[in-house]
Amino acid sequence: MKRVPMPKLPLEERVRTFKEVALGYTEEQAVAEASRCLQCEKPLCVEGCPVGVDIPLFIKYVAEGDFESAVEVVRERNSLPAICGRVCPQENQCEGRCALGKRGDAINIGGLERFVADWELKRGLRIPEKAEPTGKAVAVVGSGPAGLTAAAELAKFGFEVVVFEALHKPGGVLTYGIPEFRLPKSVVEAEVDYVKKLGVDIQTDVVVGKTITIEELFQEGYEAVFVATGAGLPNFLNVPGENLCGIYSANEFLIRINLMEAYKFPHESDTPIKVGDKAIVVGGGNVALDAARCALRLGARETTVIYRRTEREMPARREEYANALEEGIRFKFLTQPVGFEGDSSGWVREVKCVRMRLGKPDESGRRRPIPVEGSDFRIPADTVVVAIGQSPNPLIPRTTKGLAVSKKGTIVVDPETLETTVRRVYAGGDIVTGAATVISAMAAGKKAANSIKKALLGS
Amino acid sequence: MLLESIAPRIHQLVVHAPLIAKKARPGQFVILRADARGERIPLTLCDWSSRDGWVKMIFQEVGVTTKKLASLKPGEFVEDIVGPLGTPAEIAQYGTVCVVGGGVGAAAAYPRAKSLKQAGNEVVAIIGARSSEYVILEESFKGVCDELFIATDDGSRGFKGFVSQLLEKLLEEGKRFNYVFAAGPVPMMRAVAEVTKPYGIKTVVSLNPIMVDGTGMCGSCRVTVGGVRRFCCVDGPEFDAHQVDFSELMSRLSMYVEEEGRALALYEGASFDEG
Ligand SMILES: Cc1cc2nc3c(=O)[nH]c(=O)nc-3n(C[C@H](O)[C@H](O)[C@H](O)COP(=O)(O)OP(=O)(O)OC[C@H]3O[C@@H](n4cnc5c(N)ncnc54)[C@H](O)[C@@H]3O)c2cc1C
Ligand SMILES: Cc1cc2nc3c(=O)[nH]c(=O)nc-3n(C[C@H](O)[C@H](O)[C@H](O)COP(=O)(O)OP(=O)(O)OC[C@H]3O[C@@H](n4cnc5c(N)ncnc54)[C@H](O)[C@@H]3O)c2cc1C
Ligand code: SF4
Ligand code: SF4
Ligand code: FES
């Protein structure tokens, strides 16, 4: 049986606005899709979910039209379902393992999760019961999915929780990175609101390591600190001409657009962005596709993603790759930029590239791209976005005595407790794993909250 | 929030921000937003009191954000302020030093003059402006300098010419400095660097590229220093003047001139309608 298709915004409208592309199931569609589930006795889908959502049970409730019970089941394991349902790379996780996927279409588990979460948001979130106040305070640094999840869990355990966020809005990548058309900011705000309603105090505009250090947080009376500062440092190609005008890191491009709402410039936002006719995005992950689809929506006549491996190795979510293709984004595979040429006023005009071929697999298991000699060519461009990954922010390790980091700059933790080399300082999410996923960051937040509870309350 | 005009289109802004005041060091800056739709803009910390919990910035009206800031009423708040950002300045005992501030750059030069004086240096300051009414912080500088020179482009006050020309004159007259600090418009900083280079004087400038987050996340503020890419907001804002690629900085600062012009016209049109 075929999957019930997810309704989408019509293509003509999509490429001109930042409105959400996937519209979500109606009640009838959700029930129909849920009814396809085999209710497997040994559900492999659950093994594919990093937080172990009881997928068959919640789907059963959806099929029965009991959405309230469905939400409860999802919320037991996942405190940000409206977000995960939209952005989890389901094809590698829950849906990738679904029994139905072997012969036909896997169940749209993400779509159903999103459906129940949206249904709940529309009704207004119920605030769960909290434990008696413990009288102890915990600080969380960073308000991305790891920080928000940890804060929510800790608040439920009865701790006084304060989240410190460097930017002026909470949400981490959910707010500044993933664009509106994939994850509406109203959804993120609702989830942040939920965390606040649990009693969590979110203090924005505080850069831990600059405004206040971890050591000072302990002096202020916090008994544990959870560091969830993400992998926010942009990597560059390190090729000549990369500082020309018109060349953005993906982070800058996306922060301007998502956090600063530059797509509303100048009428509703004061932060500008500049996209010309020919936009080139370098990279092959979710970040690259988000940047490319933003460039298209901001008026680029031609948007091309250049990636050094092939379509097969591209780490981006398949659904979003399909959406990008539909929207007219072009892809040039086996291509690597080696430099940029500008005009006399310092603006980028051309990307110098070489063709690549695939050699033997590298550490990541993907075949290593090798430059083909003498294959140089040039592509005209007036906007370039470099989306080749992020590294961990070194600010906290630099300002915290005794905090051990790996060669890559990630914070070293005990895998069982997520405690760092500094007592009572825990870390999780992208700052520990390097750039990963929303759901793995959430799982880390939850784990850390449990360890902190154990350490401070002894149970 | 307290706002005071100290020269035509130049204002002093004092904000209650105890956490920032407690941590502030010379050479650091804050990022603020004037209102909820506002852009994030950096301003140098010009003065602060850790005891009373305030920080002071001095800014010049150039575009939408600085004009919005200038129109704040007493008791109103800036939407956001975050800091202190940037690496604090290296303050040592060099001997005789010269601190040069061009235009509102004097606001960044002042805390440097003060801290250099406290570190036991003999401090000579040069502040400059277009004409006499634009000269700022004169009294403050007098309190922390051994000698103060003023330059104006039109000669209405002190030396007629640029601060860099006055510095050159002092050097030609045999004055010797072990260290020079300069803050101001990019062409002025470049000129100072060119003046001190033949004398081999260690020279530090405070760079002002376009910033967004101010924490190393975006790379908008990247500058080339000694052939290496540095993020001004975390590695700077102060760098060795003789290593800075000033042309690249100039060109990157002009990235949005067209958009800034449009935004300003729109903003002024709207305020005109209201007024
Ligand atoms: C454009 C983009 C698209 C993505 N798409 C997907 C997707 O479709 N699916 C998916 O699963 N994953 C996706 N990811 C990855 C996912 O978003 C991240 O793995 C996840 O957000 C990591 O969560 P985190 O809580 O560890 O950190 P972050 O979300 O990075 O949050 C860290 C927060 O800490 C703050 N901070 C940093 N330093 C300090 C400090 N010193 N003091 C105070 N605050 C600080 C930051 O400002 C930030 O708000 C995407 C990432 C990007 C950039
Ligand atoms: C570390 C640092 C310290 C600074 N300290 C001071 C100070 O003490 N006093 C002062 O008057 N000015 C200072 N500036 C410059 C100040 O940030 C800009 O004048 C301000 O951003 C202009 O914003 P606007 O919206 O009013 O004007 P716009 O019309 O937006 O811009 C006018 C010009 O200002 C520059 N600019 C624009 N946006 C930014 C931005 N986000 N970040 C940096 N520059 C930008 C560009 O060159 C632009 O062409 C500093 C800049 C930096 C980087
Ligand atoms: S949280 Fe993610 S992986 Fe788990 S069931 Fe939901 S969509 Fe699938
Ligand atoms: S594996 Fe697929 S069919 Fe089986 S229970 Fe999970 S979702 Fe249903
Ligand atoms: S302002 Fe974003 S990295 Fe410096």
CSV table of C-alpha atoms and ligand atoms in Angstrom, one decimal, chain A residues 86-89 93 140-148 164-167 169-179 182 203 206-210 212 226-232 250-251 254 258 285-288 290-291 317 320 390 393 395-396 428-442, chain B residues 215 217, ligand 1:
chain,number,residue,atom,x,y,z
A,86,ARG,CA,9.3,17.9,11.1
A,87,VAL,CA,13.1,17.7,11.1
A,88,CYS,CA,14.2,14.2,12.2
A,89,PRO,CA,16.1,12.4,9.4
A,93,GLN,CA,15.9,6.4,11.9
A,140,VAL,CA,21.9,25.4,31.6
A,141,VAL,CA,24.1,27.1,29.0
A,142,GLY,CA,22.6,27.3,25.5
A,143,SER,CA,18.9,27.1,24.6
A,144,GLY,CA,19.1,24.7,21.6
A,145,PRO,CA,17.3,21.3,21.7
A,146,ALA,CA,19.8,19.9,24.2
A,147,GLY,CA,19.5,22.8,26.6
A,148,LEU,CA,15.7,23.1,26.3
A,164,PHE,CA,21.6,31.3,29.7
A,165,GLU,CA,21.5,32.1,26.0
A,166,ALA,CA,24.1,34.2,24.1
A,167,LEU,CA,21.7,35.4,21.4
A,169,LYS,CA,16.2,34.7,21.2
A,170,PRO,CA,16.1,31.1,22.5
A,171,GLY,CA,16.0,28.0,20.4
A,172,GLY,CA,19.6,27.5,19.1
A,173,VAL,CA,19.7,26.1,15.6
A,174,LEU,CA,15.9,25.7,15.7
A,175,THR,CA,15.6,29.5,15.8
A,176,TYR,CA,18.7,30.8,13.9
A,177,GLY,CA,19.5,27.9,11.5
A,178,ILE,CA,16.5,25.9,10.2
A,179,PRO,CA,14.4,28.2,8.0
A,182,ARG,CA,10.8,23.9,7.1
A,203,GLN,CA,18.0,34.6,30.2
A,206,VAL,CA,24.2,36.3,28.3
A,207,VAL,CA,27.4,34.9,26.8
A,208,VAL,CA,28.8,32.4,29.3
A,209,GLY,CA,32.6,32.7,29.3
A,210,LYS,CA,32.3,36.4,28.7
A,212,ILE,CA,29.8,35.3,33.4
A,226,PHE,CA,24.8,21.7,31.8
A,227,VAL,CA,26.8,23.0,28.8
A,228,ALA,CA,24.8,22.7,25.6
A,229,THR,CA,26.4,25.3,23.4
A,230,GLY,CA,26.3,23.5,20.1
A,231,ALA,CA,28.6,23.4,17.1
A,232,GLY,CA,28.2,27.0,16.1
A,250,ALA,CA,26.0,29.3,5.9
A,251,ASN,CA,25.7,30.4,9.5
A,254,LEU,CA,20.9,31.7,7.9
A,258,ASN,CA,16.1,33.3,10.3
A,285,GLY,CA,24.1,18.6,4.1
A,286,ASN,CA,20.8,20.0,5.5
A,287,VAL,CA,22.5,23.3,6.0
A,288,ALA,CA,23.5,23.6,2.4
A,290,ASP,CA,18.5,25.2,3.6
A,291,ALA,CA,20.8,27.9,2.4
A,317,ARG,CA,17.4,14.5,4.4
A,320,GLU,CA,14.3,18.0,1.6
A,390,GLN,CA,30.5,23.7,11.8
A,393,ASN,CA,32.5,26.9,19.9
A,395,LEU,CA,34.6,29.9,24.3
A,396,ILE,CA,33.6,27.8,27.3
A,428,GLY,CA,25.7,17.3,25.7
A,429,GLY,CA,24.4,17.9,22.2
A,430,ASP,CA,26.6,19.1,19.3
A,431,ILE,CA,29.2,20.5,21.6
A,432,VAL,CA,30.0,16.9,22.5
A,433,THR,CA,29.2,15.0,19.3
A,434,GLY,CA,30.1,17.6,16.7
A,435,ALA,CA,27.3,18.7,14.4
A,436,ALA,CA,24.6,16.0,14.6
A,437,THR,CA,20.8,15.9,14.9
A,438,VAL,CA,18.0,17.6,16.9
A,439,ILE,CA,16.9,14.3,18.4
A,440,SER,CA,20.4,13.2,19.5
A,441,ALA,CA,20.8,16.6,21.2
A,442,MET,CA,17.5,16.1,23.0
B,215,THR,CA,30.5,35.4,19.5
B,217,MET,CA,29.3,32.1,15.0
C,1,LIG,C1,20.8,24.9,9.0
C,1,LIG,C2,20.7,23.7,9.8
C,1,LIG,C3,19.8,22.7,9.5
C,1,LIG,C4,19.7,21.5,10.2
C,1,LIG,N1,18.7,20.6,9.9
C,1,LIG,C5,18.5,19.5,10.7
C,1,LIG,C6,17.5,18.6,10.4
C,1,LIG,O1,16.7,18.8,9.5
C,1,LIG,N2,17.3,17.6,11.3
C,1,LIG,C7,18.1,17.4,12.4
C,1,LIG,O2,17.8,16.5,13.1
C,1,LIG,N3,19.1,18.2,12.6
C,1,LIG,C8,19.4,19.3,11.8
C,1,LIG,N4,20.4,20.1,12.1
C,1,LIG,C9,21.3,19.9,13.2
C,1,LIG,C10,20.6,20.2,14.6
C,1,LIG,O3,20.0,21.4,14.5
C,1,LIG,C11,21.7,20.3,15.7
C,1,LIG,O4,22.3,19.0,15.7
C,1,LIG,C12,21.1,20.6,17.0
C,1,LIG,O5,20.4,21.8,17.0
C,1,LIG,C13,22.1,20.6,18.1
C,1,LIG,O6,21.5,21.0,19.3
C,1,LIG,P1,22.3,21.7,20.5
C,1,LIG,O7,21.3,21.9,21.6
C,1,LIG,O8,23.4,20.8,20.9
C,1,LIG,O9,22.9,23.0,20.0
C,1,LIG,P2,22.4,24.3,19.2
C,1,LIG,O10,21.0,24.1,18.6
C,1,LIG,O11,23.5,24.7,18.4
C,1,LIG,O12,22.2,25.4,20.4
C,1,LIG,C14,23.3,25.9,21.1
C,1,LIG,C15,22.8,27.2,21.7
C,1,LIG,O13,23.8,27.6,22.6
C,1,LIG,C16,24.1,29.0,22.5
C,1,LIG,N5,25.4,29.3,23.0
C,1,LIG,C17,26.6,29.0,22.4
C,1,LIG,N6,27.6,29.4,23.1
C,1,LIG,C18,27.1,30.0,24.2
C,1,LIG,C19,27.7,30.6,25.4
C,1,LIG,N7,29.0,30.7,25.6
C,1,LIG,N8,26.8,31.1,26.3
C,1,LIG,C20,25.5,31.1,26.1
C,1,LIG,N9,24.9,30.5,25.1
C,1,LIG,C21,25.7,29.9,24.1
C,1,LIG,C22,23.9,29.3,21.0
C,1,LIG,O14,23.6,30.6,20.8
C,1,LIG,C23,22.7,28.3,20.7
C,1,LIG,O15,21.5,29.0,20.9
C,1,LIG,C24,20.5,21.3,11.3
C,1,LIG,C25,21.5,22.3,11.7
C,1,LIG,C26,21.6,23.4,10.9
C,1,LIG,C27,22.7,24.4,11.3
